[in-house]
Coordinates of C-alpha atoms in Angstrom, one line a residue:
M1 CA 0.0 0.0 0.0
K2 CA 2.8 2.4 0.9
R3 CA 4.5 1.7 -2.4
T4 CA 1.3 2.3 -4.4
V5 CA 0.8 5.6 -2.7
L6 CA 4.4 6.7 -3.3
M7 CA 4.2 5.7 -7.0
T8 CA 1.1 7.8 -7.4
L9 CA 2.8 10.8 -5.8
I10 CA 5.9 10.3 -8.0
F11 CA 3.9 10.3 -11.2
A12 CA 1.9 13.4 -10.0
V13 CA 5.1 15.3 -9.3
L14 CA 6.8 14.2 -12.5
F15 CA 3.9 14.5 -14.9
G16 CA 1.5 16.9 -13.3
C17 CA 3.8 19.8 -12.5
S18 CA 6.0 20.1 -15.6
T19 CA 6.7 23.6 -16.8
I20 CA 8.9 22.6 -19.7
F21 CA 8.0 23.9 -23.2
A22 CA 9.2 22.5 -26.5
E23 CA 10.0 25.8 -28.1
G24 CA 13.7 26.5 -28.6
Y25 CA 14.8 22.9 -28.4
S26 CA 16.7 21.2 -31.2
N27 CA 14.6 19.2 -33.7
K28 CA 17.5 17.3 -35.2
V29 CA 16.2 13.8 -35.9
Y30 CA 18.0 10.8 -34.4
N31 CA 17.4 7.1 -35.0
W32 CA 17.6 5.1 -31.8
N33 CA 20.5 2.6 -31.7
Y34 CA 22.6 0.8 -29.1
K35 CA 26.0 -0.8 -29.2
P36 CA 25.7 -4.6 -29.2
E37 CA 27.9 -6.7 -26.8
K38 CA 28.8 -10.3 -26.9
D39 CA 28.3 -12.9 -24.1
N40 CA 25.1 -11.4 -22.8
K41 CA 26.8 -8.3 -21.5
P42 CA 24.7 -5.0 -21.1
V43 CA 24.8 -2.7 -24.0
G44 CA 25.4 1.1 -24.3
T45 CA 24.3 3.8 -26.6
E46 CA 25.6 7.0 -28.1
P47 CA 26.7 9.5 -25.4
H48 CA 24.5 12.2 -26.8
Y49 CA 21.5 9.9 -26.8
Q50 CA 22.1 9.1 -23.1
E51 CA 22.5 12.8 -22.3
L52 CA 19.1 13.5 -23.9
L53 CA 17.4 10.7 -22.1
D54 CA 18.9 11.8 -18.8
K55 CA 17.6 15.3 -19.4
T56 CA 14.1 14.2 -20.2
G57 CA 13.7 11.2 -17.9
G58 CA 13.7 8.5 -20.6
F59 CA 15.5 5.2 -20.5
F60 CA 16.5 2.2 -22.6
I61 CA 17.9 -0.2 -20.0
G62 CA 17.4 -1.0 -16.4
D63 CA 19.9 -1.7 -13.6
T64 CA 22.7 -3.6 -15.2
S65 CA 23.9 -5.0 -11.9
K66 CA 20.7 -7.1 -11.6
K67 CA 19.5 -10.0 -13.7
E68 CA 16.2 -8.4 -14.5
L69 CA 14.4 -8.3 -17.8
Y70 CA 11.6 -6.0 -19.0
L71 CA 9.4 -7.5 -21.7
T72 CA 7.9 -5.0 -24.1
F73 CA 5.9 -5.5 -27.3
D74 CA 5.2 -3.0 -30.1
N75 CA 1.6 -3.5 -31.4
G76 CA 1.0 -1.6 -34.5
Y77 CA -1.7 -4.0 -35.7
E78 CA -3.0 -7.4 -34.8
N79 CA -1.8 -10.4 -36.7
G80 CA -3.5 -13.2 -34.7
Y81 CA -0.7 -14.0 -32.2
T82 CA -1.2 -11.6 -29.2
E83 CA -3.8 -13.8 -27.6
K84 CA -1.3 -16.6 -27.5
V85 CA 1.3 -14.2 -26.1
L86 CA -1.1 -13.2 -23.4
D87 CA -1.9 -16.8 -22.6
V88 CA 1.8 -17.5 -22.1
L89 CA 2.3 -14.4 -19.9
K90 CA -0.7 -15.4 -17.8
E91 CA 0.5 -19.0 -17.4
K92 CA 4.1 -17.9 -16.6
E93 CA 3.0 -14.9 -14.4
V94 CA 5.2 -12.5 -16.4
P95 CA 4.3 -8.8 -16.6
A96 CA 4.7 -7.0 -19.9
A97 CA 4.2 -3.6 -21.6
F98 CA 2.3 -3.3 -24.9
F99 CA 2.8 -0.1 -26.9
V100 CA -0.2 0.4 -29.1
T101 CA -1.3 2.5 -32.0
G102 CA -4.8 3.9 -32.9
H103 CA -5.2 1.1 -35.5
Y104 CA -4.6 -1.5 -32.8
L105 CA -7.0 0.2 -30.3
N106 CA -9.7 0.2 -33.0
D107 CA -9.2 -3.3 -34.3
A108 CA -8.2 -5.2 -31.1
S109 CA -10.1 -3.5 -28.3
D110 CA -10.9 -6.8 -26.6
L111 CA -7.2 -7.5 -26.3
I112 CA -6.5 -4.1 -24.9
V113 CA -9.1 -4.7 -22.2
R114 CA -7.5 -8.1 -21.5
M115 CA -4.1 -6.6 -21.2
V116 CA -5.3 -4.2 -18.5
E117 CA -7.4 -6.9 -16.7
E118 CA -4.4 -9.2 -16.5
G119 CA -2.1 -6.5 -15.0
H120 CA 0.0 -5.5 -18.0
I121 CA 1.0 -1.9 -19.0
V122 CA -0.5 -0.4 -22.1
G123 CA 1.8 2.3 -23.5
N124 CA 1.5 4.9 -26.2
H125 CA 2.9 4.3 -29.7
S126 CA 1.0 7.2 -31.3
W127 CA -2.2 7.1 -33.3
H128 CA -0.8 7.0 -36.9
H129 CA 2.8 5.9 -36.2
P130 CA 4.5 9.0 -37.6
S131 CA 8.0 10.1 -37.0
L132 CA 7.4 12.4 -34.0
P133 CA 10.3 14.8 -34.7
E134 CA 8.9 15.3 -38.2
V135 CA 5.5 16.5 -37.1
G136 CA 4.6 19.8 -35.4
D137 CA 3.9 20.3 -31.8
G138 CA 0.1 20.3 -32.4
R139 CA 0.2 17.1 -34.4
L140 CA 2.5 15.4 -31.9
T141 CA 0.2 16.3 -29.0
N142 CA -2.9 15.1 -31.0
E143 CA -1.2 11.8 -31.9
L144 CA -0.6 11.0 -28.2
N145 CA -3.8 12.4 -26.8
K146 CA -6.0 10.4 -29.2
V147 CA -4.4 7.1 -28.1
K148 CA -4.8 8.0 -24.5
E149 CA -8.4 9.1 -24.9
K150 CA -9.4 5.9 -26.8
F151 CA -7.6 3.8 -24.2
T152 CA -9.5 5.5 -21.4
E153 CA -12.8 5.0 -23.3
L154 CA -12.1 1.3 -23.7
T155 CA -10.7 0.5 -20.2
G156 CA -11.7 3.3 -17.9
V157 CA -8.0 3.8 -17.0
K158 CA -7.3 7.5 -17.1
E159 CA -3.5 7.5 -17.0
M160 CA -0.9 6.4 -19.6
H161 CA 2.6 7.0 -18.5
Y162 CA 5.0 5.4 -21.1
L163 CA 5.7 6.2 -24.7
R164 CA 7.6 4.3 -27.3
P165 CA 8.5 6.7 -30.2
P166 CA 7.4 5.3 -33.5
R167 CA 10.2 4.1 -35.8
G168 CA 12.6 4.7 -32.9
Q169 CA 13.0 8.3 -34.1
F170 CA 13.3 11.2 -31.7
S171 CA 14.7 14.7 -31.2
E172 CA 15.4 16.9 -28.2
R173 CA 12.1 18.6 -29.1
S174 CA 10.0 15.4 -29.3
L175 CA 11.5 14.1 -26.0
V176 CA 10.8 17.4 -24.2
L177 CA 7.3 17.8 -25.5
S178 CA 6.3 14.2 -24.8
E179 CA 7.7 14.5 -21.3
K180 CA 5.6 17.7 -20.8
L181 CA 2.6 15.7 -21.9
G182 CA 3.2 13.2 -19.1
Y183 CA 5.2 10.5 -20.8
T184 CA 8.4 8.6 -20.1
N185 CA 10.1 7.7 -23.3
V186 CA 11.0 4.0 -23.3
F187 CA 13.6 2.8 -25.8
W188 CA 15.2 -0.7 -25.8
S189 CA 18.5 -2.5 -25.3
M190 CA 17.5 -5.7 -27.1
A191 CA 15.8 -6.3 -30.4
Y192 CA 16.1 -8.3 -33.6
K193 CA 14.5 -8.2 -37.1
D194 CA 11.3 -9.9 -36.2
W195 CA 8.6 -7.8 -37.8
E196 CA 8.6 -9.0 -41.4
V197 CA 5.6 -11.4 -41.2
E198 CA 6.4 -12.9 -44.6
K199 CA 9.9 -13.9 -43.6
Q200 CA 9.3 -15.8 -40.4
K201 CA 11.9 -18.5 -39.7
G202 CA 10.4 -20.6 -36.9
G203 CA 10.4 -20.6 -33.1
D204 CA 13.9 -22.0 -32.8
Y205 CA 15.3 -19.0 -34.7
A206 CA 13.4 -16.5 -32.6
Y207 CA 14.5 -18.3 -29.4
N208 CA 18.2 -18.2 -30.4
Q209 CA 18.0 -14.5 -31.5
I210 CA 16.5 -13.5 -28.2
M211 CA 18.6 -15.6 -25.9
K212 CA 21.9 -14.5 -27.3
R213 CA 20.9 -10.9 -26.8
I214 CA 19.4 -10.8 -23.3
H215 CA 21.5 -9.2 -20.6
P216 CA 21.1 -7.7 -17.1
G217 CA 18.7 -4.9 -17.1
A218 CA 17.5 -5.6 -20.7
I219 CA 14.4 -3.8 -22.0
M220 CA 13.4 -6.3 -24.6
L221 CA 11.6 -5.2 -27.7
I222 CA 9.8 -7.9 -29.6
H223 CA 6.8 -7.7 -32.0
S224 CA 3.6 -9.7 -31.4
V225 CA 2.9 -9.8 -35.1
S226 CA 5.7 -12.5 -35.3
S227 CA 4.5 -16.1 -35.2
D228 CA 8.1 -17.0 -34.3
N229 CA 8.0 -14.9 -31.2
A230 CA 4.7 -16.4 -30.0
E231 CA 6.2 -19.9 -30.5
A232 CA 9.5 -19.1 -28.8
L233 CA 8.1 -17.1 -25.8
P234 CA 7.4 -20.0 -23.4
R235 CA 10.9 -21.4 -23.8
V236 CA 12.5 -17.9 -23.6
I237 CA 10.8 -17.3 -20.2
D238 CA 11.6 -20.7 -18.8
D239 CA 15.2 -20.7 -19.9
A240 CA 15.9 -17.1 -18.9
R241 CA 14.6 -17.9 -15.4
E242 CA 16.8 -20.9 -15.3
Q243 CA 19.7 -18.6 -16.0
G244 CA 18.7 -16.5 -12.9
Y245 CA 16.8 -13.8 -14.6
E246 CA 13.6 -12.3 -13.2
F247 CA 10.9 -10.6 -15.4
K248 CA 9.9 -7.2 -14.0
S249 CA 7.4 -4.5 -14.9
L250 CA 8.3 -1.0 -16.2
D251 CA 6.5 0.3 -13.2
D252 CA 9.0 -1.6 -11.0
L253 CA 11.9 0.1 -12.9
M254 CA 10.3 3.5 -12.6
F255 CA 9.8 3.0 -8.9
Q256 CA 13.4 1.9 -8.5
K257 CA 14.7 4.9 -10.4
Q258 CA 12.6 7.4 -8.5
T259 CA 13.4 6.0 -5.0
E260 CA 17.1 5.8 -5.5
G261 CA 18.8 7.8 -2.8
L262 CA 15.8 8.1 -0.5
P263 CA 16.8 7.7 3.2
F264 CA 14.5 4.7 3.7
D265 CA 13.8 1.4 2.2
F266 CA 10.6 -0.3 1.0

């Protein structure tokens, strides 16, 4: 109970009292990337990218001293596999975050409701999936607000805290403005080319691609349009746990980040 109350206060302070405005910030477009490492070691990113994330409260990786994994899905459209993914997550008791578009909200509303009912996070992936740095402030605001409004209409949940920038594209301006709108930008430290639905290679391929890339603190980006991912997910979860990893929620990571340095424990 104490933790829930503190989380509510943290989000209120972070997102309800922002006075930052996007005017005057650079709109140079960047494409998110990280620097791969071998032997399941944590990855890094460009120093300037890290600087921008630090300035605007975003992140791409968790605590690299802990064998914790954060499972996130990008859901631009439904391809028939998310129900299986949700079945696996429920069976294995694994939390996840699903970043959804307007298309997904309109066409898979039953799955959105199920995600919330089963304790998962639903995040914002914009309404039309544009490059956020390449649209104006008004369009960017509308893209995010429409998703949140539709999500609230479907679920009754009024808050939406996390944003995954479409296409992995961002600028200082888009990060600042989305933070002002109440979002934490969540990038990733693990991904592979899994979204080409006509070029699926089987569950074993997906399993190997994922397992060779997991690392302490990994924010895992996989796509639920992939039949390979749906097939591999049960084994990924079981074997990651056998290696000592624990699957955590983005809310756990946010709580950890915002309570670091406080003079008491939870």
